[in-house]
Coordinates of C-alpha atoms and ligand atoms in Angstrom, one line a residue:
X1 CA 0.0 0.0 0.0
X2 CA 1.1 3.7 -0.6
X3 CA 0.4 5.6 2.5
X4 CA 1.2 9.5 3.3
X5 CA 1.7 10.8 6.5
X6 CA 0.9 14.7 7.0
X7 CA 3.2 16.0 10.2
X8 CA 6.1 14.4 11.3
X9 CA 5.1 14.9 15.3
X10 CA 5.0 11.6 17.8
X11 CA 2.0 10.2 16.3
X12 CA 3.2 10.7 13.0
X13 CA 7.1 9.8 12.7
X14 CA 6.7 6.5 14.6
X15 CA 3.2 5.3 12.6
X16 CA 4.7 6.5 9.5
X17 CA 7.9 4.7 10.4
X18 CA 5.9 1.6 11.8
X19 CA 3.4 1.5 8.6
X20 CA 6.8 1.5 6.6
X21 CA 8.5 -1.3 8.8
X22 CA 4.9 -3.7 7.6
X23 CA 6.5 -3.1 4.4
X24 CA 3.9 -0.3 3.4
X25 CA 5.6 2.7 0.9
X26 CA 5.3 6.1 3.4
X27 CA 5.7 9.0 2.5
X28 CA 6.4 11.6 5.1
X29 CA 5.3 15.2 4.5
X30 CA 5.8 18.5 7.3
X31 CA 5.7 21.9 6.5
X32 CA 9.1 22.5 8.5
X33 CA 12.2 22.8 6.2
X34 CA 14.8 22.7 9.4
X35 CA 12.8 19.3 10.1
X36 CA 12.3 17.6 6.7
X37 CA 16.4 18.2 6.7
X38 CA 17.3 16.8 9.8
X39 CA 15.0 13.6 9.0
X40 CA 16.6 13.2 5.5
X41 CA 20.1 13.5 7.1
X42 CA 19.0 11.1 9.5
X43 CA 17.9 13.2 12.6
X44 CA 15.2 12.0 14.7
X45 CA 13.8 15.3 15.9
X46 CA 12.6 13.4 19.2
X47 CA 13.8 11.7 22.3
X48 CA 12.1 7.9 21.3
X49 CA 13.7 5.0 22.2
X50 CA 14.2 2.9 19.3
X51 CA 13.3 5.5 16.8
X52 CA 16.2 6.3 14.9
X53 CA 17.1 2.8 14.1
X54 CA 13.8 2.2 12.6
X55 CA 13.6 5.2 10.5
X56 CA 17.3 4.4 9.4
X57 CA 16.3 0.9 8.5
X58 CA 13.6 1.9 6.5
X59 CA 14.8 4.6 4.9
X60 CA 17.6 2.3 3.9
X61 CA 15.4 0.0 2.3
X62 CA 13.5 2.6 0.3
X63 CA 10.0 2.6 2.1
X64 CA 10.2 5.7 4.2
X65 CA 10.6 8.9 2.5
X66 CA 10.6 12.3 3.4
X67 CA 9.6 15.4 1.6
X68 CA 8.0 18.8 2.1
X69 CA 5.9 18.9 -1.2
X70 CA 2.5 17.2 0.0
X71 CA 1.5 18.4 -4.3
X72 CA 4.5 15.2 -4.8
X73 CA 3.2 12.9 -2.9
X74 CA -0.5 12.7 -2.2
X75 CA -1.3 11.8 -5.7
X76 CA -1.0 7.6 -5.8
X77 CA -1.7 7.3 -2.3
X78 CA -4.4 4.8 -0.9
X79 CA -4.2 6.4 2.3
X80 CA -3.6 10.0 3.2
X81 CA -3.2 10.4 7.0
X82 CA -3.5 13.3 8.7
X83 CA -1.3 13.8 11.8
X84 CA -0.4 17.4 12.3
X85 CA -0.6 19.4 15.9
X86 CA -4.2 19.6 17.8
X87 CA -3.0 22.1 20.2
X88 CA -5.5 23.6 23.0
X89 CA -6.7 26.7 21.7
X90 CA -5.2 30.0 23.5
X91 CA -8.0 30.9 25.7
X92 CA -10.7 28.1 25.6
X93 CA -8.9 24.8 25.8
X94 CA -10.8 24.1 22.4
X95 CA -8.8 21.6 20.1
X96 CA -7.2 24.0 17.4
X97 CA -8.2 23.0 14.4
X98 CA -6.3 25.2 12.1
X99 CA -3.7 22.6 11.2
X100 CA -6.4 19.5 10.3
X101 CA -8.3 22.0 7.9
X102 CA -5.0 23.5 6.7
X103 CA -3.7 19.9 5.5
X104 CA -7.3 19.2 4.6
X105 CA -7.1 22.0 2.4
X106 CA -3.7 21.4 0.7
X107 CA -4.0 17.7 -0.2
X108 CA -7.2 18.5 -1.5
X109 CA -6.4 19.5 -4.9
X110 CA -4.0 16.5 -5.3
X111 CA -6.2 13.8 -4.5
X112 CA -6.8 10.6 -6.7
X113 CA -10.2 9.1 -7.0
X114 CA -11.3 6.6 -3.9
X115 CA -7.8 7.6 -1.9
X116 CA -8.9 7.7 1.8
X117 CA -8.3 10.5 4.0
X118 CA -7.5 9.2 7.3
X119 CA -7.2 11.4 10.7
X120 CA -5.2 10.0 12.8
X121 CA -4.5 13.3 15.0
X122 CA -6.5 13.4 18.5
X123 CA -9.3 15.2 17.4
X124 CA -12.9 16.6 18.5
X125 CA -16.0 14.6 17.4
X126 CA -17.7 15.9 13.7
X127 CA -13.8 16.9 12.5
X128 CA -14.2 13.7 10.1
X129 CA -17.5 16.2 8.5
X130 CA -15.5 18.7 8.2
X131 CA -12.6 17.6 6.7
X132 CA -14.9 15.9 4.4
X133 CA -16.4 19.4 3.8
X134 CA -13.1 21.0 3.0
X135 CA -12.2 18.6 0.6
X136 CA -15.6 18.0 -0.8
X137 CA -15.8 22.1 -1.8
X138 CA -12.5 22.3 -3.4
X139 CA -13.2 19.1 -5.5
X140 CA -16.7 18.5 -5.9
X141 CA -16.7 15.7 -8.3
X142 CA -14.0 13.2 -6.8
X143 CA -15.0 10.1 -5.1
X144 CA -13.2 10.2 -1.8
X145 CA -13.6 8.9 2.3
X146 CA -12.8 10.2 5.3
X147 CA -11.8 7.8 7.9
X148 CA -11.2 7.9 11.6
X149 CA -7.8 5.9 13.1
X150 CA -7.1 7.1 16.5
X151 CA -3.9 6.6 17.9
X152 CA -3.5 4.7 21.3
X153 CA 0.6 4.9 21.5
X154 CA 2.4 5.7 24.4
X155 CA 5.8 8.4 24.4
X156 CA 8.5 6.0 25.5
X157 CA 6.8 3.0 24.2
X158 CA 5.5 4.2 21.3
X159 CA 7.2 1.6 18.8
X160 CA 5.7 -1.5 21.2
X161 CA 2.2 0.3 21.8
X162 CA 2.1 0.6 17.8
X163 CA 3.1 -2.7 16.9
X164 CA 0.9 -5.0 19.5
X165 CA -1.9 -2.5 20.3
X166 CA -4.2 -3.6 22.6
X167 CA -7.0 -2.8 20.2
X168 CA -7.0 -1.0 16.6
X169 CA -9.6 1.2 16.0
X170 CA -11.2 2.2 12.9
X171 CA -14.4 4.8 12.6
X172 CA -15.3 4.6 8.6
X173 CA -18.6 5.6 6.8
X174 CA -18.3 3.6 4.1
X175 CA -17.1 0.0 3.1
X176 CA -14.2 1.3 0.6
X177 CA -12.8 3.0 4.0
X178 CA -13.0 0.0 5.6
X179 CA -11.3 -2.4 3.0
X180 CA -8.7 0.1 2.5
X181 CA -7.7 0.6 6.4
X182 CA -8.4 -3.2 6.8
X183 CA -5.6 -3.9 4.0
X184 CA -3.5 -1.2 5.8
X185 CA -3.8 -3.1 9.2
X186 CA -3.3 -6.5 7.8
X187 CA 0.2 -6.9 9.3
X188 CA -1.3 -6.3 12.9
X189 CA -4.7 -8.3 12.6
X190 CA -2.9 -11.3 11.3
X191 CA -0.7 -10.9 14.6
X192 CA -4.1 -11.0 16.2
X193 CA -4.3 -7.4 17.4
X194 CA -8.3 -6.6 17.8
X195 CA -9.8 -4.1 14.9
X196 CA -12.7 -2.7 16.0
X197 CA -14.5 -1.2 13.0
X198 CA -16.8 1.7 14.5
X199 CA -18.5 4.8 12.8
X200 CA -16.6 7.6 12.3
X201 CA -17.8 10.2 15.0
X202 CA -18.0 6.6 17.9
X203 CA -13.9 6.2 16.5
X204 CA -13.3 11.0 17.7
X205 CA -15.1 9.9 20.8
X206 CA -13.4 6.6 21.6
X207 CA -9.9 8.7 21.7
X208 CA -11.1 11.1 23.9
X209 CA -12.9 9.3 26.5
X210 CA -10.0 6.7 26.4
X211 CA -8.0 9.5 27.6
X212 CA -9.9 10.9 29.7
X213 CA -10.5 8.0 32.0
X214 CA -6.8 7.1 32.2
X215 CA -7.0 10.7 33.7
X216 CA -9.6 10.0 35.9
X217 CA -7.8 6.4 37.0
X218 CA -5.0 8.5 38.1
X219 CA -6.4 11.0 39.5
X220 CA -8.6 8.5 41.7
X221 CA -5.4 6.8 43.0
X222 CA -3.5 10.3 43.6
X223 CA -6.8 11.4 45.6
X224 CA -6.8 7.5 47.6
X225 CA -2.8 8.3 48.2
X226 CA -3.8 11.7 50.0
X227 CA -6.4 10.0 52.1
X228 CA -3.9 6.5 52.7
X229 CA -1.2 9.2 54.1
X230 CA -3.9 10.9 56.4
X231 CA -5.3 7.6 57.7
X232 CA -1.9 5.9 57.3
X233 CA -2.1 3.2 54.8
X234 CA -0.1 2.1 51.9
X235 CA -1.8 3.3 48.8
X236 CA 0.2 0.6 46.4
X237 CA -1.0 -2.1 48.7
X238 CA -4.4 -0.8 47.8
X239 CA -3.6 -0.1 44.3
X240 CA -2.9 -3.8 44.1
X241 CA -5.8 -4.9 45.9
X242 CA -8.0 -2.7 43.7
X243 CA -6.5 -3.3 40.8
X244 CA -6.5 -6.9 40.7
X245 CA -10.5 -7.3 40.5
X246 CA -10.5 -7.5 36.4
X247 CA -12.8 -5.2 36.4
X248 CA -11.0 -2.4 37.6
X249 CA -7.2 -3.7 36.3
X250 CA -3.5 -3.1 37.3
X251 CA -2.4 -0.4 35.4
X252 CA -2.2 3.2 35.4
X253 CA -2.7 3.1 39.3
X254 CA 0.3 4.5 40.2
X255 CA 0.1 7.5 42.7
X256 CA 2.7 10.4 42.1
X257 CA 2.8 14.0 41.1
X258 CA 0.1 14.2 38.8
X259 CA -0.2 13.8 35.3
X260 CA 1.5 15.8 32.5
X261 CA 2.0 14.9 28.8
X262 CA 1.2 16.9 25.5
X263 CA -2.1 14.4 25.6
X264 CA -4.3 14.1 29.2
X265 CA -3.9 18.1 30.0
X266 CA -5.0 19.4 26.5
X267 CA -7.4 16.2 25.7
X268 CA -9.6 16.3 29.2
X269 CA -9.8 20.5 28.4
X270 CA -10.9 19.7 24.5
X271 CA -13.0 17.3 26.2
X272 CA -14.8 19.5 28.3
X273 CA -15.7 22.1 25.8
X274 CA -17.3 19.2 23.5
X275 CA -19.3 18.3 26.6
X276 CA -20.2 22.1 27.2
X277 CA -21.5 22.8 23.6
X278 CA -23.7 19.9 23.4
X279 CA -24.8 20.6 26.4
X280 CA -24.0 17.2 28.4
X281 CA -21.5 18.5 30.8
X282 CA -18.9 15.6 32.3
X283 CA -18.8 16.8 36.0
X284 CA -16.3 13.8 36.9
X285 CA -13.8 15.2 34.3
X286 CA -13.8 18.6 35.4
X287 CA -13.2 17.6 38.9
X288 CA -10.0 15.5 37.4
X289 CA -8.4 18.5 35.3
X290 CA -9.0 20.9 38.5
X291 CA -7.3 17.9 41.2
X292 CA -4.8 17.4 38.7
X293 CA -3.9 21.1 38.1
X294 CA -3.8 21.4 42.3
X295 CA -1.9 18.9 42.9
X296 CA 1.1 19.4 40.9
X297 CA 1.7 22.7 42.9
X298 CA 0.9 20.9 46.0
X299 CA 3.3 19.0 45.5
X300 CA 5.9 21.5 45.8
X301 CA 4.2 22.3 49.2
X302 CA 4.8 18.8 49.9
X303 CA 9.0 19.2 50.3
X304 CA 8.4 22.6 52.0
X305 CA 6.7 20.5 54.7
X306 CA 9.0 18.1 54.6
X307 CA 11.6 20.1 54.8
X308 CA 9.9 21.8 58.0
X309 CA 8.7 24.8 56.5
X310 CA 12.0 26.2 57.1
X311 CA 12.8 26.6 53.3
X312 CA 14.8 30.6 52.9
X313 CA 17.8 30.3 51.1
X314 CA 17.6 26.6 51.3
X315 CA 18.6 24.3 48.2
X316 CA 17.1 21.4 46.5
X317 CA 18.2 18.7 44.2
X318 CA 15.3 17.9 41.6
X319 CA 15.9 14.2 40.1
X320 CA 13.9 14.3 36.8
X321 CA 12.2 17.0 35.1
X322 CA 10.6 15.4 32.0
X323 CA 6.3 14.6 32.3
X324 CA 7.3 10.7 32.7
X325 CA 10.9 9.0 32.1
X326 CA 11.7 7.8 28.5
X327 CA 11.1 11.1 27.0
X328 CA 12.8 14.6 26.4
X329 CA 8.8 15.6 26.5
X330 CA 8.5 18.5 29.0
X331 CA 4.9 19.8 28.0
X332 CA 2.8 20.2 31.0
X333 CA 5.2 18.3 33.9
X334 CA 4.3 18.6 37.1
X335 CA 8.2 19.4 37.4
X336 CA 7.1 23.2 36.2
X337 CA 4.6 23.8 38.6
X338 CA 7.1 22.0 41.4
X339 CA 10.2 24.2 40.7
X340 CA 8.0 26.8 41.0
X341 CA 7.0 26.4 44.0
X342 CA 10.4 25.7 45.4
X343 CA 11.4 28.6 43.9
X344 CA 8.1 30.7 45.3
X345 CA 9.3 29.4 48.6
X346 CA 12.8 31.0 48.3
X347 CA 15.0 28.0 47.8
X348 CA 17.7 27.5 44.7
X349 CA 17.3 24.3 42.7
X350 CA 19.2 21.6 41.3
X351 CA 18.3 19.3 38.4
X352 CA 19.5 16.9 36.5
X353 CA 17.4 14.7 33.9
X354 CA 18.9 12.4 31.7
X355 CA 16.7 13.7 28.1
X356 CA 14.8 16.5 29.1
X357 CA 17.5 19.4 30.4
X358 CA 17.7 21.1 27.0
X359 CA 13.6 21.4 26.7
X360 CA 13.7 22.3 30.5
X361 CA 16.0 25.0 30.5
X362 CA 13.3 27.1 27.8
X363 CA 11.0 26.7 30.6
X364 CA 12.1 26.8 33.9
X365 CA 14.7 29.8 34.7
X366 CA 17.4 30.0 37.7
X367 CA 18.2 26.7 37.9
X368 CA 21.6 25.2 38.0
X369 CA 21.3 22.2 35.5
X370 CA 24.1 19.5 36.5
X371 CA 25.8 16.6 34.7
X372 CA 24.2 13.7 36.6
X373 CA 21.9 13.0 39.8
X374 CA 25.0 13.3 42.2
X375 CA 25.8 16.9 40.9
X376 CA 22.5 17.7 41.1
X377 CA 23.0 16.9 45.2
X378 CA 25.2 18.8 46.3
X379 CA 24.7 20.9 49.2
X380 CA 21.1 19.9 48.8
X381 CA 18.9 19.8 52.2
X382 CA 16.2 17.5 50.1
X383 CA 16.9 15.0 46.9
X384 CA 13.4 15.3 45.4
X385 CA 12.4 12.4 43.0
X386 CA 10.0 14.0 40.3
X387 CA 10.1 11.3 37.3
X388 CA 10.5 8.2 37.4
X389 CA 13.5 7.3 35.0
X390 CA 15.8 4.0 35.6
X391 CA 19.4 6.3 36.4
X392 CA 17.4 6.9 39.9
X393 CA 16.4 3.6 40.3
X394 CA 19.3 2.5 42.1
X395 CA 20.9 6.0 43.8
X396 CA 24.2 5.2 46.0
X397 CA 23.0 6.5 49.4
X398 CA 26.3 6.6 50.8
X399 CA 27.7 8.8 48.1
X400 CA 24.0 11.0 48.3
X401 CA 25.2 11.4 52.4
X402 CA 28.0 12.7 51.9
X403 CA 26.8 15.2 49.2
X404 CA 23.3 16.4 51.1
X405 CA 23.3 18.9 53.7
X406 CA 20.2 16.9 55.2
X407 CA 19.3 13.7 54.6
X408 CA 16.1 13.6 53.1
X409 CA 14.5 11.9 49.9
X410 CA 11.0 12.9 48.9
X411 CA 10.1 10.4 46.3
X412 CA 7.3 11.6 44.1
X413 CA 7.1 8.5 42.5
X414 CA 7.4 6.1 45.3
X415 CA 10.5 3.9 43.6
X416 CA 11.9 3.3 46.8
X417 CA 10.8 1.1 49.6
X418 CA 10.7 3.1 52.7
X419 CA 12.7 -0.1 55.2
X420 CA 15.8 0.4 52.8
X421 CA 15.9 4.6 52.5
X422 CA 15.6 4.4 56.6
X423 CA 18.0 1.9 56.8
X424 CA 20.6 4.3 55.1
X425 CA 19.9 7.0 58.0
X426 CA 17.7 8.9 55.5
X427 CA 14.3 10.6 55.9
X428 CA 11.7 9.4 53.6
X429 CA 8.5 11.2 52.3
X430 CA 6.8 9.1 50.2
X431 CA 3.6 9.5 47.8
X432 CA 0.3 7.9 49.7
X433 CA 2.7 6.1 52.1
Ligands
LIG501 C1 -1.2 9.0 26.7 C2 -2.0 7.7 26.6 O1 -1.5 6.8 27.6 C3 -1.8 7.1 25.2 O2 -2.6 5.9 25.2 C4 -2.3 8.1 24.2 O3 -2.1 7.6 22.9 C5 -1.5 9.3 24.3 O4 -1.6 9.9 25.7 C6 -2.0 10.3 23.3 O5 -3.1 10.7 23.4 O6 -1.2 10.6 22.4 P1 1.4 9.7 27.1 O7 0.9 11.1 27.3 O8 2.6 9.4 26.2 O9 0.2 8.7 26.6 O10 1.8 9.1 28.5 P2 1.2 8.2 29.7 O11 2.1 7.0 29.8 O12 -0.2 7.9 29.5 O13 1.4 9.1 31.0 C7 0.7 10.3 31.1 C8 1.0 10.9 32.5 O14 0.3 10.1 33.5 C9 2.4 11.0 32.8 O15 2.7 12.2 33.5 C10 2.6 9.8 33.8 O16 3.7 10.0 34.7 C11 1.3 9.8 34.5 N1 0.9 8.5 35.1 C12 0.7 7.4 34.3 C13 0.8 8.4 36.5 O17 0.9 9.4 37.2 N2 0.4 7.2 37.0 C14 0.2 6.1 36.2 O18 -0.2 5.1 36.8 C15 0.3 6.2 34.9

């Protein structure tokens, strides 16, 4: 199959690159010169573990192309996916749509009769009509579809999560859509990944409220961790005893410092707006995106406590900055609201994170950015764990003593077990513990 990709983001590089790795032709199209250059030099824009190889491979073997001319390589194509940018909208949390329409519009005129137009970017129920609008008014004559394909893939797992999904969903309108997306999935269905073939506007939705109650999952658990350190229990022991009644499940019950991401913040908000103009508000969600937005500042509050509320002039060493560990991603992390409040609270900061430093240092002004997790120590009256990434998995306490002022670890992921941390003469402050 000859597939197109429009925007070379997450979603698209690594389905593009995926698609191409079935053995599918891909073309790759972005808008962004400096990025069509680095790709065709071999750059992978992103922090994604086993990205780079896979575009090399299958750039090597002349299925993955890039190119900035979308007039070159929509014409041919069976599928045309769309999979630019759905930012929030400045001012209403409202999906912008600007970039869908715009690529809508463009491909338009270069269409071939029964391509399908596939959107695979996270986007509000009804876009599928109006992309089919757009297209339909610039060429009224051509026989075309517009598919839904939303994308369940993970950042720092995105390859796996592509390539053994737990389910593949397609929203079509017609039976051409379906054959074609079918034939376009037929690696993955003959590995026995589930396709469930939806209508279009069910497949918008499906995205949405998948997100939204992985939100709500953690936002539950962070809420049961506040009460389990109030009445003192564990909140993993009841994460585990929750979550192993099937009907609840294991995952995505881990308590920390709220959720961040370029997907649950700007999702649950699109989310909300679509609830408000149809008129069926979704009063769970809103509570999530307002405990969610809380609690990343609170956290902050949570080492200021720790450290006795006696925080002026004091210095902290921040391990991890990133939204989650595997990622340079540094949209929305709780880490920005967290330094904040350290700051606020009149203490330096120290940080060190393995990917995301470079991204960080746009964001987050007067901190000193070290070399590794010891650096990032020294002097410190508090090592504060804010993502969870493998380098902090296995800290050497007796080096941290003799680099920390006090000897204090607040672990915002809860990585450690509290017995050992004790057992090396530190405090511990825990998440929910
Ligand atoms: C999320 C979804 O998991 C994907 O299925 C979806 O495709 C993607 O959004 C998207 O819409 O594009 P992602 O944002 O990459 O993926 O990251 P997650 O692994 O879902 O983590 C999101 C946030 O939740 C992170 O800040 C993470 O630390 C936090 N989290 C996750 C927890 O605090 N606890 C958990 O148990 C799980």
């Amino acid at each position: 199959m000859h597939i197109v990709m429009t925007g070379t983001g997450y979603v698209g590089l690594v389905s593009g690159a995926c698609f191409a790795d079935f053995g599918h032709e891909v073309t790759c199209v972005d808008k962004d010169p400096a990025k069509v250059e680095a790709l065709l030099s071999g750059k992978i824009p992103i922090f994604e573990p086993g990205l780079d190889e896979l575009v090399a491979n299958n750039v090597a073997a002349g299925r993955l192309r890039f190119t900035l001319d979308i007039a070159e390589a929509v014409p041919g194509a069976d599928a045309v996916f769309i999979a630019v940018g759905t930012p929030s909208r400045r001012g209403d949390g409202h999906a912008d749509l600007s970039y869908v329409h715009a690529a809508a519009k463009e491909m338009a005129s270069h269409l071939r009769p029964g391509t399908v137009v596939v959107t695979k970017s996270t986007v509000p129920v009804g876009t599928g009509d109006e992309v089919e609008r757009i297209i339909r008014e610039a060429r009224p004559d051509l026989e075309f579809s517009v598919a839904s394909n939303p994308e369940f893939l993970r950042e720092g797992a995105a390859i796996e999560d592509f390539k053994r999904p737990d389910r593949i969903v397609i929203g079509v309108n017609d039976e051409h859509a379906r054959a074609v997306l079918q034939e376009v999935y037929r690696p993955l269905i003959r590995n026995e990944s589930p396709l469930l073939v939806m209508a279009r506007r069910a497949a918008e939705m499906t995205k949405y409220a998948a997100n939204a109650f992985l939100a709500t999952k953690i936002t539950f658990i962070n809420e049961i961790a506040d009460l389990c350190e109030k009445v003192g229990a564990d909140v993993q022991d009841v994460a585990r005893g929750i979550g192993m009644d099937n009907r609840i499940g294991p995952r995505f019950l881990m308590a920390g410092p709220g959720y961040g991401g370029s997907c649950f913040p700007k999702d649950t908000l699109a989310l909300l707006k679509t609830g408000h103009d149809y008129q069926a508000p979704l009063r769970i969600v809103e509570a999530v995106v307002l405990a969610n937005d809380n609690r990343k500042r609170a956290m902050g509050r949570k080492v200021v406590q720790a450290l006795g509320g006696d925080t002026h002039g004091k210095t902290v060493g921040v391990l991890g900055l990133t939204f989650k560990a595997n990622t340079d991603d540094m949209r929305e992390s709780p880490s920005l609201a967290i330094v904040q409040a350290l700051q606020d609270a009149g203490m330096k900061v120290r940080a060190y994170d393995p990917e995301g430093m470079e991204l960080a240092a746009k964001l987050l002004e007067g901190v000193t950015y070290c070399k590794d997790a010891y650096e990032a120590l020294e002097g410190a009256h508090a090592a504060v764990i804010v993502t969870e990434w493998d380098a902090f998995r296995a800290l050497d306490f007796a080096r941290m003593a003799d680099l920390l002022a006090d000897k204090l670890l607040v672990d915002l992921r809860n990585i450690y077990d509290r017995d050992e941390v004790e057992r090396h003469g530190f405090r511990y402050v825990a998440v929910g513990r």
